[in-house]
Amino acid sequence: MLINVGLRTDIVWFYSEWLFNRFREGFVYSRNPLFPTRVMKYDLAPDRVDAVLFCSKNYAPALPRLAEITDSYRTLFHATVNGYGPDLEPNTPPLPERLTTIRDLSALVGREKIFWRYDPVIVTPRYDASYHIEMFKALAECISPYVSGCIVNFVDVFIRLSTNIPDYIQLSKSEKRQIFAAFSEIAAKHNLPLRSCAMSGDLGLPHGGCVTLSDIAIANKCRFRDVRHIGNQRLCACIESRDIGWYDSCPAECRYCNAVRLENTAENVARHDPTSPLLIGTLRETDTLLSSRQESYLVPSDGQISFFD
């Protein structure tokens, strides 16, 4: 089983104390978004977790203690750097700080375990195609020495997007291909493998998923069974994982995020208890607590990393 700490909210950035508490205590609860009274318990013992998947815009809060996880678990890291201003990312740290953090993360875990995400690509009058191409070029020059690849995607058109970003421009398939073609040329100059996920396969980029078992195996020098990658959404080619976060709980307040309704965020953040097994709130009398089967994808001859290796 793969544990994911970055799909529903940015746990690393805003809830790192809670995250380390969970791994120290060896278990975590995760509420089912579709059936909120159903709570799943995941065993976080190293021999029950194939890998821990991270995704964050800001790893700085977790860096001092990251070895508590990386010393005992297989890991893979996604670092998102887009280059937007505060109109779309109002609470994101300044770009120079984020670039420094990626370098520090790479020094700790190795570039082979890190993927850069230029995601999502949002086109507006301010952030037009030329802006994205120039920004991608500048960032690729800074980031490529510290990562093993890059994942790019256009923004997911969801029901609140036109409200959150009123000047968002819907691109044609031809316009998307032109942007991706420019990205591909830049990435090739920096020996930076580039791919997309949750995009149609005719936009000119390899469509390999954000996270695959192959990625994890190469980064951690292990072997996995041939398992179908069912994805997390339509057109997604990612391997299935178990997320331990909760929607509507990310104080970053990025305008393009489809995992956050801003009117609910403050209330959820106030309910966070770093000592609770749940990221938001606590177990209620009406909840049903279930234990996960936690099937392993590993080839049986590969044991989990030992604490003493």
Coordinates of C-alpha atoms in Angstrom, one line a residue, residues 56-304:
S56 CA 3.9 20.1 -1.5
K57 CA 4.5 23.7 -2.5
N58 CA 6.7 24.2 0.5
Y59 CA 8.8 21.5 2.1
A60 CA 10.7 24.0 4.4
P61 CA 8.7 23.2 7.6
A62 CA 9.4 19.5 7.3
L63 CA 13.1 19.5 6.3
P64 CA 14.6 19.5 9.8
R65 CA 12.7 16.3 10.7
L66 CA 12.3 14.6 7.3
A67 CA 14.8 11.9 8.1
E68 CA 12.3 10.5 10.7
I69 CA 10.4 9.2 7.6
T70 CA 13.1 8.9 4.9
D71 CA 15.4 6.8 7.1
S72 CA 12.7 4.0 7.4
Y73 CA 10.4 4.3 4.3
R74 CA 10.6 4.3 0.6
T75 CA 9.6 7.8 -0.6
L76 CA 8.9 9.9 -3.6
F77 CA 8.5 13.7 -3.6
H78 CA 6.7 16.1 -5.9
A79 CA 7.5 19.8 -5.5
T80 CA 5.2 22.3 -7.2
V81 CA 6.7 25.5 -8.5
N82 CA 4.6 27.5 -11.0
G83 CA 5.8 31.1 -10.8
Y84 CA 2.4 32.7 -10.3
G85 CA 1.9 35.9 -8.3
P86 CA -0.2 36.5 -5.2
D87 CA -3.3 37.0 -7.4
L88 CA -3.4 33.2 -7.9
E89 CA -1.2 32.0 -5.0
P90 CA -1.8 34.6 -2.2
N91 CA 0.1 32.8 0.5
T92 CA 2.9 31.0 -1.3
P93 CA 6.5 31.9 -0.1
P94 CA 8.6 34.0 -2.5
L95 CA 10.0 32.2 -5.4
P96 CA 13.7 32.4 -4.3
E97 CA 12.8 30.8 -1.0
R98 CA 11.0 27.9 -2.8
L99 CA 14.0 27.3 -5.1
T100 CA 16.3 27.2 -2.1
T101 CA 14.0 24.7 -0.5
I102 CA 14.1 22.4 -3.5
R103 CA 17.9 22.5 -3.4
D104 CA 17.8 21.6 0.3
L105 CA 15.3 18.8 -0.3
S106 CA 17.5 17.4 -3.1
A107 CA 20.5 17.5 -0.8
L108 CA 18.6 15.5 1.8
V109 CA 16.9 12.8 -0.3
G110 CA 18.7 12.8 -3.7
R111 CA 17.5 14.2 -7.0
E112 CA 16.3 10.8 -8.2
K113 CA 13.4 10.9 -5.7
I114 CA 12.1 14.4 -6.7
F115 CA 9.8 15.4 -9.5
W116 CA 9.1 19.1 -10.3
R117 CA 5.5 20.0 -11.0
Y118 CA 4.8 23.0 -13.3
D119 CA 1.1 22.4 -12.6
P120 CA -1.4 23.7 -13.4
V121 CA -0.8 25.8 -16.5
I122 CA -3.4 28.6 -16.3
V123 CA -3.7 31.0 -19.2
T124 CA -5.0 34.5 -18.5
P125 CA -4.3 37.9 -20.0
R126 CA -1.5 38.3 -17.4
Y127 CA -0.2 34.7 -17.6
D128 CA -0.4 34.2 -21.4
A129 CA 1.5 31.6 -23.4
S130 CA 4.6 33.7 -23.7
Y131 CA 4.7 34.2 -19.9
H132 CA 4.5 30.4 -19.3
I133 CA 7.2 29.6 -21.8
E134 CA 9.6 32.2 -20.4
M135 CA 8.8 31.2 -16.8
F136 CA 9.2 27.5 -17.6
K137 CA 12.6 28.3 -19.2
A138 CA 13.8 30.2 -16.2
L139 CA 12.6 27.7 -13.7
A140 CA 14.0 24.7 -15.7
E141 CA 17.4 26.3 -15.6
C142 CA 17.3 26.6 -11.8
I143 CA 15.5 23.4 -10.9
S144 CA 16.7 20.7 -13.4
P145 CA 19.9 19.9 -11.5
Y146 CA 17.9 18.9 -8.4
V147 CA 15.1 16.8 -9.8
S148 CA 14.7 13.6 -11.9
G149 CA 11.8 14.9 -14.1
C150 CA 9.0 17.3 -14.6
I151 CA 5.2 16.9 -14.8
V152 CA 3.1 19.6 -16.5
N153 CA -0.7 19.8 -16.8
F154 CA -3.3 22.3 -17.8
V155 CA -5.7 23.4 -15.2
D156 CA -8.6 21.2 -14.5
V157 CA -11.8 23.0 -15.4
F158 CA -14.1 22.7 -12.4
I159 CA -17.3 24.4 -11.4
R160 CA -15.7 27.2 -9.4
L161 CA -12.9 28.1 -11.8
S162 CA -14.8 30.9 -13.6
T163 CA -15.6 32.4 -10.3
N164 CA -12.2 32.1 -8.8
I165 CA -10.3 33.2 -11.9
P166 CA -12.8 35.2 -14.0
D167 CA -10.3 36.1 -16.8
Y168 CA -9.3 32.4 -17.3
I169 CA -8.9 31.7 -21.0
Q170 CA -10.0 28.3 -22.4
L171 CA -7.4 27.1 -24.9
S172 CA -7.9 25.1 -28.0
K173 CA -6.1 21.7 -28.4
S174 CA -3.8 23.3 -30.9
E175 CA -2.8 26.1 -28.5
K176 CA -2.1 23.6 -25.7
R177 CA 0.1 21.6 -28.1
Q178 CA 2.1 24.7 -28.9
I179 CA 2.8 25.4 -25.3
F180 CA 3.8 21.8 -24.6
A181 CA 6.0 21.8 -27.7
A182 CA 7.9 24.8 -26.3
F183 CA 8.2 23.2 -22.9
S184 CA 9.5 20.0 -24.5
E185 CA 12.2 21.9 -26.3
I186 CA 13.3 23.7 -23.1
A187 CA 13.2 20.5 -21.1
A188 CA 15.4 18.6 -23.7
K189 CA 18.1 21.3 -23.4
H190 CA 18.3 20.6 -19.7
N191 CA 18.1 16.8 -20.0
L192 CA 14.8 17.0 -18.0
P193 CA 12.3 14.2 -18.7
L194 CA 8.9 15.8 -19.2
R195 CA 5.4 14.2 -19.2
S196 CA 1.8 15.0 -18.4
C197 CA -1.0 13.3 -16.5
A198 CA -4.8 13.5 -16.6
M199 CA -4.5 15.0 -20.1
S200 CA -5.6 13.6 -23.4
G201 CA -2.8 11.7 -25.1
D202 CA -2.7 13.9 -28.3
L203 CA -1.1 17.0 -26.8
G204 CA 2.5 16.1 -27.7
L205 CA 3.8 14.9 -24.4
P206 CA 4.3 11.4 -22.9
H207 CA 1.3 10.5 -20.8
G208 CA 2.7 8.5 -17.9
G209 CA 0.9 9.6 -14.8
C210 CA 2.2 11.8 -12.0
V211 CA 3.2 8.8 -9.8
T212 CA 3.9 5.3 -11.2
L213 CA 5.3 2.2 -9.6
S214 CA 8.2 2.5 -12.0
D215 CA 9.0 6.0 -10.6
I216 CA 9.0 4.6 -7.0
A217 CA 11.0 1.5 -8.0
I218 CA 13.7 3.5 -9.8
A219 CA 14.0 6.1 -7.0
N220 CA 14.2 3.5 -4.2
K221 CA 15.9 0.6 -6.0
C222 CA 13.2 -1.9 -5.4
R223 CA 10.8 -4.1 -7.5
F224 CA 7.0 -4.0 -7.7
R225 CA 4.5 -6.4 -9.2
D226 CA 2.8 -5.6 -12.5
V227 CA -0.2 -3.7 -11.1
R228 CA -2.8 -1.8 -13.1
H229 CA -2.7 1.9 -12.6
I230 CA -6.3 3.0 -12.1
G231 CA -5.6 6.7 -11.4
N232 CA -7.3 9.2 -9.2
Q233 CA -9.4 10.9 -11.8
R234 CA -10.5 10.7 -15.4
L235 CA -7.5 10.2 -17.8
C236 CA -5.2 9.8 -14.8
A237 CA -2.5 7.1 -15.1
C238 CA -1.3 7.2 -11.5
I239 CA -0.9 4.2 -9.3
E240 CA -3.6 4.0 -6.6
S241 CA -2.6 5.4 -3.2
R242 CA -4.3 6.1 0.1
D243 CA -4.5 9.8 1.0
I244 CA -4.6 10.8 4.7
G245 CA -5.5 14.4 4.3
W246 CA -8.9 16.2 4.1
Y247 CA -10.5 18.6 1.6
D248 CA -11.1 22.2 2.4
S249 CA -8.2 22.4 4.8
C250 CA -5.3 24.1 2.9
P251 CA -4.6 27.7 4.0
A252 CA -2.5 28.3 0.9
E253 CA -5.8 29.4 -0.8
C254 CA -4.5 29.0 -4.3
R255 CA -7.3 30.3 -6.6
Y256 CA -7.0 27.4 -9.0
C257 CA -7.3 24.5 -6.5
N258 CA -10.3 22.2 -6.9
A259 CA -9.7 20.6 -3.5
V260 CA -10.6 23.7 -1.5
R261 CA -13.8 25.8 -1.0
L262 CA -12.4 28.8 0.8
E263 CA -15.6 29.4 2.8
N264 CA -15.0 26.0 4.6
T265 CA -11.2 26.3 5.1
A266 CA -11.0 28.5 8.2
E267 CA -13.4 26.3 10.1
N268 CA -11.5 23.1 9.3
V269 CA -8.2 24.6 10.1
A270 CA -9.5 25.6 13.5
R271 CA -10.6 22.0 14.1
H272 CA -7.1 20.6 13.5
D273 CA -5.4 19.0 16.5
P274 CA -1.8 17.9 15.9
T275 CA -2.3 15.0 18.4
S276 CA -5.4 13.6 16.8
P277 CA -5.2 10.5 14.5
L278 CA -7.4 12.5 12.1
L279 CA -6.0 15.5 10.3
I280 CA -9.2 17.5 10.9
G281 CA -11.3 16.9 14.0
T282 CA -11.5 13.8 16.1
L283 CA -13.3 10.5 16.0
R284 CA -17.0 10.9 16.8
E285 CA -19.5 8.5 18.4
T286 CA -21.4 8.2 15.1
D287 CA -18.2 7.2 13.2
T288 CA -17.4 3.6 12.1
L289 CA -13.7 2.8 12.4
L290 CA -12.4 0.3 9.9
S291 CA -9.0 -1.3 9.4
S292 CA -7.4 -1.3 6.0
R293 CA -6.2 -4.5 4.3
Q294 CA -3.1 -2.7 3.1
E295 CA -2.1 -5.1 0.2
S296 CA 1.5 -4.7 -0.8
Y297 CA 2.6 -4.1 -4.4
L298 CA 6.2 -5.2 -3.7
V299 CA 7.6 -8.3 -5.3
P300 CA 7.7 -10.7 -2.3
S301 CA 11.4 -11.1 -2.3
D302 CA 11.8 -7.4 -1.6
G303 CA 11.4 -6.7 2.1
Q304 CA 10.7 -3.3 3.6

